[in-house]
Coordinates of C-alpha atoms and ligand atoms in Angstrom, one line a residue:
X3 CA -7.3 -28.3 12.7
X4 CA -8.8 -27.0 16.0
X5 CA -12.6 -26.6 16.3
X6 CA -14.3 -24.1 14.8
X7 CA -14.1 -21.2 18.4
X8 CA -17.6 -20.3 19.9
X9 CA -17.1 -16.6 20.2
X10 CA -18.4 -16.5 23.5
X11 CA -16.0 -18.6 25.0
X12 CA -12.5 -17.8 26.8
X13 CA -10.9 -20.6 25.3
X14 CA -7.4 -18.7 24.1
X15 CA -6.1 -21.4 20.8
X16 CA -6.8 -20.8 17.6
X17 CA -5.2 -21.9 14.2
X18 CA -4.6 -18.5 12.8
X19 CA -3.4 -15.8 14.9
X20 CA -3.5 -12.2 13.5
X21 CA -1.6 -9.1 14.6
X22 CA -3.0 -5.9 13.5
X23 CA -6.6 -4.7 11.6
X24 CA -5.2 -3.4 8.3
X25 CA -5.6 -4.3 4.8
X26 CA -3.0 -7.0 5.2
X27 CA -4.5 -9.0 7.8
X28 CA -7.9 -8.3 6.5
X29 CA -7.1 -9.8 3.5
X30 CA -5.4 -12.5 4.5
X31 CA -7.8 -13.6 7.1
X32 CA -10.4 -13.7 4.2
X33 CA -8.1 -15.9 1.6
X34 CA -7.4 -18.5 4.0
X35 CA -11.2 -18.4 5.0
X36 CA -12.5 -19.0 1.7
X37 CA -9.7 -21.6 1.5
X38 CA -11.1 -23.8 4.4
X39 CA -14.5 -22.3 6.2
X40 CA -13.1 -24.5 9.1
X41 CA -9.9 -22.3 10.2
X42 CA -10.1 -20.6 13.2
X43 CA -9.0 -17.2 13.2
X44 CA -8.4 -14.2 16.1
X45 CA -7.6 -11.1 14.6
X46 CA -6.4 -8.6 17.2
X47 CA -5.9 -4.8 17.2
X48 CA -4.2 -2.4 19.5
X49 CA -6.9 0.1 18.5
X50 CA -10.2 1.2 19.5
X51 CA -11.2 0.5 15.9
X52 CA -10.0 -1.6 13.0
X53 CA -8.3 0.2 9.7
X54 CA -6.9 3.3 11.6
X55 CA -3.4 3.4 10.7
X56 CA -2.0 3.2 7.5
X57 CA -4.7 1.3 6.0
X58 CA -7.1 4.2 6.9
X59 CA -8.2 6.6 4.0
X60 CA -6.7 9.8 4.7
X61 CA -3.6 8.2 6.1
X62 CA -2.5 6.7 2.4
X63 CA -3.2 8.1 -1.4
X64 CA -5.7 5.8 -2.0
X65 CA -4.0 5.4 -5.7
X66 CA -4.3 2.0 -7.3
X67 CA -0.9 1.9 -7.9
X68 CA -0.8 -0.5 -11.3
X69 CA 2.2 1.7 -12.8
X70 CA 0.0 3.8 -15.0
X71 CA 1.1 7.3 -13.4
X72 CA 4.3 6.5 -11.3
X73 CA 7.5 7.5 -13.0
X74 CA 9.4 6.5 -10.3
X75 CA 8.4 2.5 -11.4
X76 CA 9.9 3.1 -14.9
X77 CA 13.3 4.3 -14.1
X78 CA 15.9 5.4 -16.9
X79 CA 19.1 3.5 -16.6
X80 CA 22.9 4.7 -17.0
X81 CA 22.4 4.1 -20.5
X82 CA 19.0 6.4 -21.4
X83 CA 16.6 3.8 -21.5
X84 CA 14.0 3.8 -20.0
X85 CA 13.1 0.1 -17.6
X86 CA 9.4 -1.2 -17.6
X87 CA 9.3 -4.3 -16.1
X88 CA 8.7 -3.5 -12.6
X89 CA 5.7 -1.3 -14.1
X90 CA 4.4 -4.8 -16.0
X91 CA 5.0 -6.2 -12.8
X92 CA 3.0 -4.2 -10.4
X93 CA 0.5 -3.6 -12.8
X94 CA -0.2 -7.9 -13.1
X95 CA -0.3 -7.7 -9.4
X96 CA -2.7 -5.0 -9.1
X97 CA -4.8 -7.0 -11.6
X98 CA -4.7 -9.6 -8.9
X99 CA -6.1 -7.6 -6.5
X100 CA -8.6 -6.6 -8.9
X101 CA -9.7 -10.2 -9.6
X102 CA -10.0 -11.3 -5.7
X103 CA -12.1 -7.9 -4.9
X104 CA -14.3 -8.8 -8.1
X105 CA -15.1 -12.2 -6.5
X106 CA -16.0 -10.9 -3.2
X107 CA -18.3 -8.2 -4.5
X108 CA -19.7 -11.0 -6.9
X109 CA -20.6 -12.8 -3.0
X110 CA -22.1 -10.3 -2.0
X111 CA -19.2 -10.2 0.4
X112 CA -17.8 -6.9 -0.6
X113 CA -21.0 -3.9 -1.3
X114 CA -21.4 -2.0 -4.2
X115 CA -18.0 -1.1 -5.3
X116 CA -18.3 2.1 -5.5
X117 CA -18.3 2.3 -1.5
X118 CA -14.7 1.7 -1.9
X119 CA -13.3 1.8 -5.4
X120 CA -14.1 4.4 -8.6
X121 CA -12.4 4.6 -12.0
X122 CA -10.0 7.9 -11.7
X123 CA -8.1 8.9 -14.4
X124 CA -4.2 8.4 -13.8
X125 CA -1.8 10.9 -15.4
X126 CA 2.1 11.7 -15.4
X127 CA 3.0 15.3 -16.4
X128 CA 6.1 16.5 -16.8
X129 CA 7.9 19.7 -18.3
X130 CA 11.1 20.9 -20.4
X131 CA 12.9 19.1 -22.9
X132 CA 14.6 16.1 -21.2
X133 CA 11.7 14.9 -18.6
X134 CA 9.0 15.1 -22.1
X135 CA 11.7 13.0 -24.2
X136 CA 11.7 10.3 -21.0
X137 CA 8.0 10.4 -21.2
X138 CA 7.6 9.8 -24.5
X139 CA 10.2 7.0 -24.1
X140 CA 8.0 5.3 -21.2
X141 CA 4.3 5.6 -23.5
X142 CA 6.5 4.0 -26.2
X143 CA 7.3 1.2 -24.8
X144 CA 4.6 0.8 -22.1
X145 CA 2.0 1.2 -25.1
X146 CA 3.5 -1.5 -26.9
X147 CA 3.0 -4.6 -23.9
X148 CA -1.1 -5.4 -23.9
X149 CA -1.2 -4.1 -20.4
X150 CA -0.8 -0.5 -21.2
X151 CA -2.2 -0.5 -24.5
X152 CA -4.7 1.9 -23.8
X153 CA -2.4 4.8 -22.3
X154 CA -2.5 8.2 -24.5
X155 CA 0.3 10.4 -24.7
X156 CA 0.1 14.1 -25.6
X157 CA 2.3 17.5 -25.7
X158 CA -0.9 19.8 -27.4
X159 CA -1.5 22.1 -24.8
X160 CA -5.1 22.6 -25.8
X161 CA -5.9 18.7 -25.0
X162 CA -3.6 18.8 -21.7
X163 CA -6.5 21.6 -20.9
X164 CA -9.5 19.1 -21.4
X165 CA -7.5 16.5 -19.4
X166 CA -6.2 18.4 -16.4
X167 CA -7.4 22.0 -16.4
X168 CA -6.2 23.1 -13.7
X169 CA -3.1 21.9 -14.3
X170 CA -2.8 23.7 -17.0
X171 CA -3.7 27.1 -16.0
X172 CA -1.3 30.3 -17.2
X173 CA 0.9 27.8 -19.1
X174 CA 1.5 28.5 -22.6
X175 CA 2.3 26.8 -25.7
X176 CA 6.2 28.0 -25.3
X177 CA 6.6 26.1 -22.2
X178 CA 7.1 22.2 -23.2
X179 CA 4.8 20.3 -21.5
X180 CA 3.8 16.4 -21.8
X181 CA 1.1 14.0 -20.2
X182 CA -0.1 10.5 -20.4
X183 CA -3.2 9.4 -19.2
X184 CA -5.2 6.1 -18.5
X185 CA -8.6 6.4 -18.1
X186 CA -9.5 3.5 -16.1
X187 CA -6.9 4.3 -13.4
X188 CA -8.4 4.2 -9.9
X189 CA -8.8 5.7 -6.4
X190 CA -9.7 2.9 -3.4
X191 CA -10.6 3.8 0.4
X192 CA -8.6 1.1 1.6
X193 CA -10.0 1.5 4.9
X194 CA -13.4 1.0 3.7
X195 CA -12.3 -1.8 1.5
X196 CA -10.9 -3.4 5.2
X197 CA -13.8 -3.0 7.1
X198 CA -16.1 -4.7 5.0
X199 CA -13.9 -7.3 4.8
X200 CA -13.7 -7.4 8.4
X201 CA -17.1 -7.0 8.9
X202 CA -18.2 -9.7 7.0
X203 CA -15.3 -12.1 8.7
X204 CA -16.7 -11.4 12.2
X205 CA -20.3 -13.0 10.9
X206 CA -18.7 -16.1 11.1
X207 CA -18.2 -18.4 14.3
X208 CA -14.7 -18.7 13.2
X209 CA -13.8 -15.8 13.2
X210 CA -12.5 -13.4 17.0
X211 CA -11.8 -9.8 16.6
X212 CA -10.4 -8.8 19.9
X213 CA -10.0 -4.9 19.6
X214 CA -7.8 -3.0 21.9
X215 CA -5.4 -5.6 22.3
X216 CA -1.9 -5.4 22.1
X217 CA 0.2 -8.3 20.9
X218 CA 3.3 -7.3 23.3
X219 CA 5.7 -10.6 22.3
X220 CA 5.3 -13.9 21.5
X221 CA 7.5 -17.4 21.8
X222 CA 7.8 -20.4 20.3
X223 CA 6.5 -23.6 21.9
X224 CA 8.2 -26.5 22.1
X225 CA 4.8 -28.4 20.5
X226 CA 5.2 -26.0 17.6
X227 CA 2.9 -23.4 17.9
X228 CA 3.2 -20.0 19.0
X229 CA 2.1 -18.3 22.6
X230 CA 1.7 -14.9 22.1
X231 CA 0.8 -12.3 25.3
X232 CA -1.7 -10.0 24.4
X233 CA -2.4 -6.9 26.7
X234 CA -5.9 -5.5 27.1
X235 CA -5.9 -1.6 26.9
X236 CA -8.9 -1.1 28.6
X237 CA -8.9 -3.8 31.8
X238 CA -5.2 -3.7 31.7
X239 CA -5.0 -7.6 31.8
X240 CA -2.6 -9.4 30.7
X241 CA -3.6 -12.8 28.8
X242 CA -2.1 -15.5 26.4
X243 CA -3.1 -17.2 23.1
X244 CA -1.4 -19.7 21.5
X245 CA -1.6 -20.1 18.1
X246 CA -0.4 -22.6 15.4
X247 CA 0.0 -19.8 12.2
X248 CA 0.8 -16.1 13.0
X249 CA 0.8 -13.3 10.8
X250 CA 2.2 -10.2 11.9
X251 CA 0.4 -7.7 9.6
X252 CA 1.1 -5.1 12.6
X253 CA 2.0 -2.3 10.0
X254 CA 5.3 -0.5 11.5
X255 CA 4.8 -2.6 14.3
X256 CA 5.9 -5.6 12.7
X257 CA 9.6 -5.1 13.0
X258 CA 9.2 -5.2 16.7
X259 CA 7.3 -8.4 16.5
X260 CA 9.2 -9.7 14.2
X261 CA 12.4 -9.1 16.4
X262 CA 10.7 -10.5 19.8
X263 CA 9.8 -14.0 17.9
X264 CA 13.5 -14.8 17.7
X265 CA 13.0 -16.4 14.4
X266 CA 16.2 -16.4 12.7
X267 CA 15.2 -15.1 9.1
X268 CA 14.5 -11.7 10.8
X269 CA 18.2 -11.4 11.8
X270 CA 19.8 -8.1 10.3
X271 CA 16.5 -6.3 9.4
X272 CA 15.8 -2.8 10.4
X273 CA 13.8 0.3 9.7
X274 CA 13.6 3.4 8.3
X275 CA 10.5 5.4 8.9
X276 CA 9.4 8.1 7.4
X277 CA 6.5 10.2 8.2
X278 CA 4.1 11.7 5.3
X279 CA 1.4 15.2 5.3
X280 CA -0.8 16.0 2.4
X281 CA -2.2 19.7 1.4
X282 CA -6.3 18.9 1.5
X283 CA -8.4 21.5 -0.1
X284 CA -12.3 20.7 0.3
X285 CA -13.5 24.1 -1.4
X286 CA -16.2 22.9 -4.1
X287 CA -15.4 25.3 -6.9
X288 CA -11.8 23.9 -7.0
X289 CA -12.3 20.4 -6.3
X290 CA -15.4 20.0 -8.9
X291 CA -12.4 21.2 -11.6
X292 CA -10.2 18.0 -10.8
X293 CA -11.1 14.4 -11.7
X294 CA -7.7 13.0 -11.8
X295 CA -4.8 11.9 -10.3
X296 CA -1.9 13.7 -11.6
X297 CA 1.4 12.7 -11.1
X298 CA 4.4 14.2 -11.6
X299 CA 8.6 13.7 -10.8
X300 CA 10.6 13.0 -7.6
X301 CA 12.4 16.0 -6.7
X302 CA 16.5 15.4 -6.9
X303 CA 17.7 13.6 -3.1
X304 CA 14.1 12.9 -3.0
X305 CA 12.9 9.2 -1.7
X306 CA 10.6 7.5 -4.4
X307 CA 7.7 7.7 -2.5
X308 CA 7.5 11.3 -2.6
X309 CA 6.5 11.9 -5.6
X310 CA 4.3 14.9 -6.1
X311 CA 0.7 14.4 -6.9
X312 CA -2.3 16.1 -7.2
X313 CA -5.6 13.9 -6.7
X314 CA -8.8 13.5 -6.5
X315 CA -10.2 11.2 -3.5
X316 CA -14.0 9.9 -2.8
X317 CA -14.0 9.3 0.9
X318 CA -17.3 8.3 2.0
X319 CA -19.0 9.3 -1.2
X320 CA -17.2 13.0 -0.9
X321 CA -14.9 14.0 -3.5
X322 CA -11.6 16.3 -2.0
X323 CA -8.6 17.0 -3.7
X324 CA -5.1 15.9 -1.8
X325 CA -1.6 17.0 -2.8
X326 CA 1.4 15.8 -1.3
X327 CA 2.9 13.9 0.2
X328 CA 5.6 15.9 2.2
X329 CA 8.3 13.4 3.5
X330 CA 9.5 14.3 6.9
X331 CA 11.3 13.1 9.7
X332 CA 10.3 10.5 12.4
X333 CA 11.1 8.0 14.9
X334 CA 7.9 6.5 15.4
X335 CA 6.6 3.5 13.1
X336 CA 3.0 4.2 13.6
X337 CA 1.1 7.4 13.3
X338 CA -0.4 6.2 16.7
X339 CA 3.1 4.8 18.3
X340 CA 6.2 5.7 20.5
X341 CA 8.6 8.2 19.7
X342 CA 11.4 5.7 20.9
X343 CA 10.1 3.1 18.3
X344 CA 13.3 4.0 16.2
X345 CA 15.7 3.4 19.0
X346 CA 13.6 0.4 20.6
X347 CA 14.0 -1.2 17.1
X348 CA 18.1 -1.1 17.1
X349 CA 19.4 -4.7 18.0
X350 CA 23.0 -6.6 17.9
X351 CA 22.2 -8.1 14.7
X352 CA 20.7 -4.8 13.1
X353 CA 22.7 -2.0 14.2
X354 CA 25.5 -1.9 11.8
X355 CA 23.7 -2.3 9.1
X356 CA 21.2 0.9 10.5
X357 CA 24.2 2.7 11.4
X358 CA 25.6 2.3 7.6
X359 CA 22.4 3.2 6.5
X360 CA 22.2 6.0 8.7
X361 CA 25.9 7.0 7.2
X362 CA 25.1 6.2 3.8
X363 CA 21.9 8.3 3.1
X364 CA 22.7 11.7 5.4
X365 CA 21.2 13.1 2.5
X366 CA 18.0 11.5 2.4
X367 CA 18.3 12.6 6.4
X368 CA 19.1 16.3 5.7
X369 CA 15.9 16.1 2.9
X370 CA 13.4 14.7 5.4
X371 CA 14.5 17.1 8.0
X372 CA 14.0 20.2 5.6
X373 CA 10.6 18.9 4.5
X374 CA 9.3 18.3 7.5
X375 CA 10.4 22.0 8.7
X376 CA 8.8 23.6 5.2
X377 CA 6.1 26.4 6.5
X378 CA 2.5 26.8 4.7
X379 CA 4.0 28.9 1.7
X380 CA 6.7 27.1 1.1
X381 CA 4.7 23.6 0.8
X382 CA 2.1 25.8 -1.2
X383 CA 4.8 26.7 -3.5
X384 CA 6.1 23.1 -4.8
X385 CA 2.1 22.9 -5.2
X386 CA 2.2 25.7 -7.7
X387 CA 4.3 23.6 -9.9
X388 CA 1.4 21.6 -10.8
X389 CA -1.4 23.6 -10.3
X390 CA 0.0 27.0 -10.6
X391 CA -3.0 29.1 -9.4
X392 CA -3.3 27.6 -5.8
X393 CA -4.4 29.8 -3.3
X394 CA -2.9 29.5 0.3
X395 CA -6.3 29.7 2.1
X396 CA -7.8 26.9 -0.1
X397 CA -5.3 24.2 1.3
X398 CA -4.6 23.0 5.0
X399 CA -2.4 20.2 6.2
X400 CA -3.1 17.1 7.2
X401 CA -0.4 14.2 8.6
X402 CA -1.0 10.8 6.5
X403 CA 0.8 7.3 7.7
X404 CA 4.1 6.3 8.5
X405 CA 6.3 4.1 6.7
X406 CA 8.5 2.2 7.8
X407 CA 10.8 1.6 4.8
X408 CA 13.2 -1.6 5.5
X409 CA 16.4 -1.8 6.2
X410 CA 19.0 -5.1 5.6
X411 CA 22.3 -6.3 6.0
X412 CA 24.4 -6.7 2.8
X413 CA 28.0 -7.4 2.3
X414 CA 29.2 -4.3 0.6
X415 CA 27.9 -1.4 2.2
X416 CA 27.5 -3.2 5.8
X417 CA 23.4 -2.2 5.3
X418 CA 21.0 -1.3 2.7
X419 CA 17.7 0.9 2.0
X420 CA 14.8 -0.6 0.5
X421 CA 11.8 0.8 -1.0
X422 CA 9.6 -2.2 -1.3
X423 CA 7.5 -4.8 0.1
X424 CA 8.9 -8.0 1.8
X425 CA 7.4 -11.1 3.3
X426 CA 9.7 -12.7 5.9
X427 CA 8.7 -15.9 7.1
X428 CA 10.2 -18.7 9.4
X429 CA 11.4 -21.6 7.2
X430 CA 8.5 -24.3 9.4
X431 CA 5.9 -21.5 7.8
X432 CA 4.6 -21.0 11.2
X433 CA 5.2 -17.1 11.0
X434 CA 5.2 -14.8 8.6
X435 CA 5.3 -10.6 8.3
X436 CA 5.0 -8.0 6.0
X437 CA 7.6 -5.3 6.1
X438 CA 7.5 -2.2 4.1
X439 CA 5.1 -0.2 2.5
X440 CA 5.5 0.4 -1.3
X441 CA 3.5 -0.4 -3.9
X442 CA 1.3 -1.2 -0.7
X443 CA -2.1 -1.7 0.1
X444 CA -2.8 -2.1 -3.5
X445 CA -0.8 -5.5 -4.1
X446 CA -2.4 -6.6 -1.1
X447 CA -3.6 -9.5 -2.7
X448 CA -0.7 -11.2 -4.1
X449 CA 1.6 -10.2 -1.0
X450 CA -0.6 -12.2 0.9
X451 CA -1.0 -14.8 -1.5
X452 CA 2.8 -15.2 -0.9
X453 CA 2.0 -15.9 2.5
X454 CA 0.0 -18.5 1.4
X455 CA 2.4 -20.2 -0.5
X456 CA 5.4 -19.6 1.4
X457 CA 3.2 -21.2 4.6
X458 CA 0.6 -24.1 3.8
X459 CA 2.3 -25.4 0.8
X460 CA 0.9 -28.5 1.8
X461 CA -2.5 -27.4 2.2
X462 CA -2.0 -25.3 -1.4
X463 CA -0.8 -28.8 -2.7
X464 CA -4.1 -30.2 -2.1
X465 CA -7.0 -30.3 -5.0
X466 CA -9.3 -28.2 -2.7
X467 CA -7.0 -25.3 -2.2
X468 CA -5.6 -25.3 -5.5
X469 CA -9.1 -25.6 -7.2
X470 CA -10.4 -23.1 -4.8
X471 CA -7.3 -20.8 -5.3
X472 CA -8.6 -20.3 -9.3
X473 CA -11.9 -19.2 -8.0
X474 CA -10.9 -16.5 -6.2
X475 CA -8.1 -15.6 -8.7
X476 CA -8.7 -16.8 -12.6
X477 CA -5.3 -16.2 -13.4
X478 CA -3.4 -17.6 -10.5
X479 CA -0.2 -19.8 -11.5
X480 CA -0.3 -17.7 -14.9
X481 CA 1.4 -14.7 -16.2
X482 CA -0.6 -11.5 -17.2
X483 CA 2.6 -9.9 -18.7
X484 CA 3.2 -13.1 -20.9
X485 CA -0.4 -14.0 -21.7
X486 CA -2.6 -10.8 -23.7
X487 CA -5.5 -13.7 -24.1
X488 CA -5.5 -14.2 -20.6
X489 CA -5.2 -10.2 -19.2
X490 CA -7.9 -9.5 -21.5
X491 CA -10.5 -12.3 -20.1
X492 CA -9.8 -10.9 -16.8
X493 CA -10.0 -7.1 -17.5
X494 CA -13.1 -7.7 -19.1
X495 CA -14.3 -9.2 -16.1
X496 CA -12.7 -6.7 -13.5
X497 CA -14.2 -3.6 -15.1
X498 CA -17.3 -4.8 -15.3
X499 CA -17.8 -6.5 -12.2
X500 CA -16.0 -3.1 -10.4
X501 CA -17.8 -0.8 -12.8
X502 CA -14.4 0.8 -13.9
X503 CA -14.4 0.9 -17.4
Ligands
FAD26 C1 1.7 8.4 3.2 C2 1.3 7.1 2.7 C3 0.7 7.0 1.4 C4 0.4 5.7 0.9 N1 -0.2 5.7 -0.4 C5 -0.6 4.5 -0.9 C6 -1.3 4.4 -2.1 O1 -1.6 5.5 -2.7 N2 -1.6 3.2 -2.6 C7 -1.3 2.1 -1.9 O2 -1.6 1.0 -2.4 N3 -0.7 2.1 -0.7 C8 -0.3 3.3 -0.2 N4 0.3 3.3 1.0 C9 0.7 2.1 1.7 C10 -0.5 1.4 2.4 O3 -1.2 2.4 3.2 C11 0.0 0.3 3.3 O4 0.8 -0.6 2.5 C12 -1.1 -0.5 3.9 O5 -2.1 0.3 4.4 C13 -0.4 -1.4 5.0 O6 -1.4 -2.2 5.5 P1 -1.1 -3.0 6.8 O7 -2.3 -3.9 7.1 O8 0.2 -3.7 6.6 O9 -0.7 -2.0 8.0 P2 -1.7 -1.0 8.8 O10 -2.8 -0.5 8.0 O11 -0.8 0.1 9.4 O12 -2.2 -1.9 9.9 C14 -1.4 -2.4 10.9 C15 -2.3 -2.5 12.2 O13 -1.6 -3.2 13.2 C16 -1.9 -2.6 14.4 N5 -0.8 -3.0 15.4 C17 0.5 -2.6 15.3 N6 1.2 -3.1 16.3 C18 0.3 -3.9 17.0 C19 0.5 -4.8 18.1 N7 1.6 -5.0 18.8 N8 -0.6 -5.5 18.6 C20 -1.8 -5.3 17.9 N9 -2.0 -4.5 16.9 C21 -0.9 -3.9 16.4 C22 -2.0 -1.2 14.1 O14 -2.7 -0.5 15.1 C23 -2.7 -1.2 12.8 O15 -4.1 -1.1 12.9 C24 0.6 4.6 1.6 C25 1.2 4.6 2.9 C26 1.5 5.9 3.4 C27 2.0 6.0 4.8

């Protein structure tokens, strides 16, 4: 490895080179420095600050997604039944999360977790005959695995009135009406959750945050590592670092990256963004009457990540209630980027497989166009479904992140839409990204943990790493769906150490 860098110093190598200040970087940057202290590492952000796109509290739903709430992870097949195992999935990969974020506030790395995580009910509600049947279905058999055991189901309207009051206003015992609810759901500033961890990096000699940077493309050496030119936005200087280990954890910029590194795994990827705004009310009286998040169903033609929801956030301390989010139509990848990101992202390899997409999903299109052109009523409307009292001039829009959902090349239809996450990494492990945004910042853990074993599987190999690797994560190299002996040691741990239970 390369010494330790003395932050003072020009010297432009470094082991560990990463693109962008979100939680994916962030994260990371602090496995693989727990790892081995002696890695050096440059971070570098665009930005004025760190944490200001997606990552950034308002710009995401701050929902722990573990599959507690989210129909849309328990899908029901041609058949009628209803699918959990992408549910037990998630959910074991949030408890990852859970277990690394435990460690670090145990070090005194991470502060009081309630700075950036607090136990928050999660609830599904639903109405008329066939959508209470299917949620009946999912408590069944969710209830049944040891990861869901404590989810309650109920259709008595008089309980669905303690749980989610106003949710429950001017609806009657005639109208058929279901909810489950797990009480040790959460909400997370992920942004705040990032810049500790950043902060906390940046006290080490190891460690170079270079802020207002812009990683603007990058090639491969012929001595193996990476030279990557980075543009200063303030000086306006052009500069070079080369690196052995990149990450691009750019956000929607990581496409772009991805394409200008020439690696040949990226071949045939594109993207599909797709911009997101949230109705905010901060009036007291409504938001004191609203602990939960409350989630309800797609609408038909809808993308999965649209589901309505109704929640409660704690954003520096404040509680606010946030519904949304209203898919619309972009072509930028970041809420901060370029309008002609969309067409700057269309390539030889990629551009059948976009146009097929394109092609294929002129409904999705037509559905993202309509939302995005929906006026204050009509948004305040689909709110009424769920909280049927709503007044307009409680409620003002705000614009969240951007995803950029990820598009890829596939024999049948010529191209195909995906509503995942996906690491793509260059088979010497020199380079890695993250592309796509869903379940997100809250499996940011294990995603990057797949870095890690897609790119120093030598290093991961070794007794240190492994050893080190059970530290952070008690149940790495096990399975918390298969083992209940196991999930419970860890829960225990996680909801005490996080102060969720
Ligand atoms: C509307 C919405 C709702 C969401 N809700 C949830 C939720 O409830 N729960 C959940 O877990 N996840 C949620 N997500 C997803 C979650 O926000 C993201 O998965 C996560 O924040 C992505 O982190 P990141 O580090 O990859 O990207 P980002 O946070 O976007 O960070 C990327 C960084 O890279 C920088 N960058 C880009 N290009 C360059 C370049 N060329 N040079 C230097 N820097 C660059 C950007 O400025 C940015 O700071 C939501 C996302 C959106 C948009």
């Amino acid at each position: 490895m390369t010494t330790a860098k003395n932050k003072q110093s020009t010297s432009l190598t470094t082991d560990i080179l990463l693109v962008g200040s979100g939680v994916m970087s962030a994260t990371l940057a602090s496995l693989l420095s727990e790892l081995d202290s002696e890695l050096s590492m440059t971070m570098v952000e665009r930005l004025p600050n760190v944490a200001a796109e997606s990552t950034y509290a308002w710009n995401n739903a701050g929902t722990g997604h573990a599959g507690y709430c989210e129909l849309n992870y328990t899908p029901m097949n041609a058949q009628g039944d209803v699918e959990i195992s992408r549910a037990l999935n998630i959910n074991a990969s949030f408890e990852v999360s859970l277990q690394y974020w435990s460690y670090l506030v145990e070090q005194n790395t991470l502060p009081t977790p309630q700075t950036f995580i607090n136990a928050t009910p999660h609830l599904s509600f639903v109405w008329g005959d066939t959508d209470v049947e299917f949620l009946r279905k999912r408590y069944e058999l969710l209830k049944a695995h040891p990861l869901f055991a404590d989810m309650e189901f109920s259709d008595d309207v008089e309980t669905l009135k303690e749980w989610i009051p106003l949710v429950m206003q001017q609806r009657t015992a005639k109208q058929k009406v279901a909810a489950t609810r797990f009480n040790y759901g959460t909400d997370i500033d992920f942004g705040a959750l990032t810049r500790c961890i950043i902060e906390k990096l940046n006290t080490l000699n190891t460690f170079d945050l270079k802020l207002n940077t812009q990683v603007k493309g990058l090639k491969k050496q012929k001595n193996g590592r990476w030279k990557v030119r980075l543009f200063d936005n303030v000086s306006k200087k052009t500069t070079t670092i080369e690196a052995k280990f990149v990450f691009l954890g750019a956000g929607g910029g990581a496409l772009k990256l991805l394409q200008s590194s020439g690696i040949a795994e990226c071949k045939g990827y594109g993207g599909f963004p797709v911009s997101g705004q949230w109705l905010v009310c901060n009036n007291p009286d409504i938001v004191n009457q609203h602990a939960t998040k409350v989630y309800g169903k797609a609408a038909l033609g809808a993308p999965p990540m649209s589901v309505p929801h109704l929640d409660t956030r704690i954003i520096n301390g404040k509680p606010a209630l946030l519904f949304g989010p209203y898919a619309g139509f972009t072509t930028k990848f970041l809420k901060q980027g370029s309008y002609f990101d969309l067409v700057k992202s269309l390539k030889l390899n990629n551009i059948k497989a976009m146009f097929n997409v394109g092609k294929n999903n002129m409904d999705l299109t037509k559905y993202l166009i309509g939302e995005a052109m929906q006026t204050h009523p009509s948004r305040m409307n689909t709110l009424r479904q769920l909280y049927p009292q709503a007044v307009n001039a409680d409620w003002h829009l705000e614009n969240a992140g951007k995803r950029v959902q990820i598009i890829k090349k596939c024999d049948e239809k010529g191209g195909k839409l995906e509503f995942g996450t996906e690491i793509v990494a260059a088979e010497d492990g020199s380079i890695a990204a993250l592309l796509g945004a869903s379940p997100g910042a809250s499996v940011s853990v294990q995603a990057m943990i797949q870095v890690i074993e897609q790119c120093f599987s030598n290093q991961l190999g070794t007794k240190a790493w492994a050893t080190k690797m059970k530290t952070l994560v008690p149940s790495y190299g096990e399975s918390l769906v298969a083992d209940a002996t196991l999930l419970k040691k860890v829960r225990t741990r996680t909801l005490k150490t996080l102060k969720l239970s």
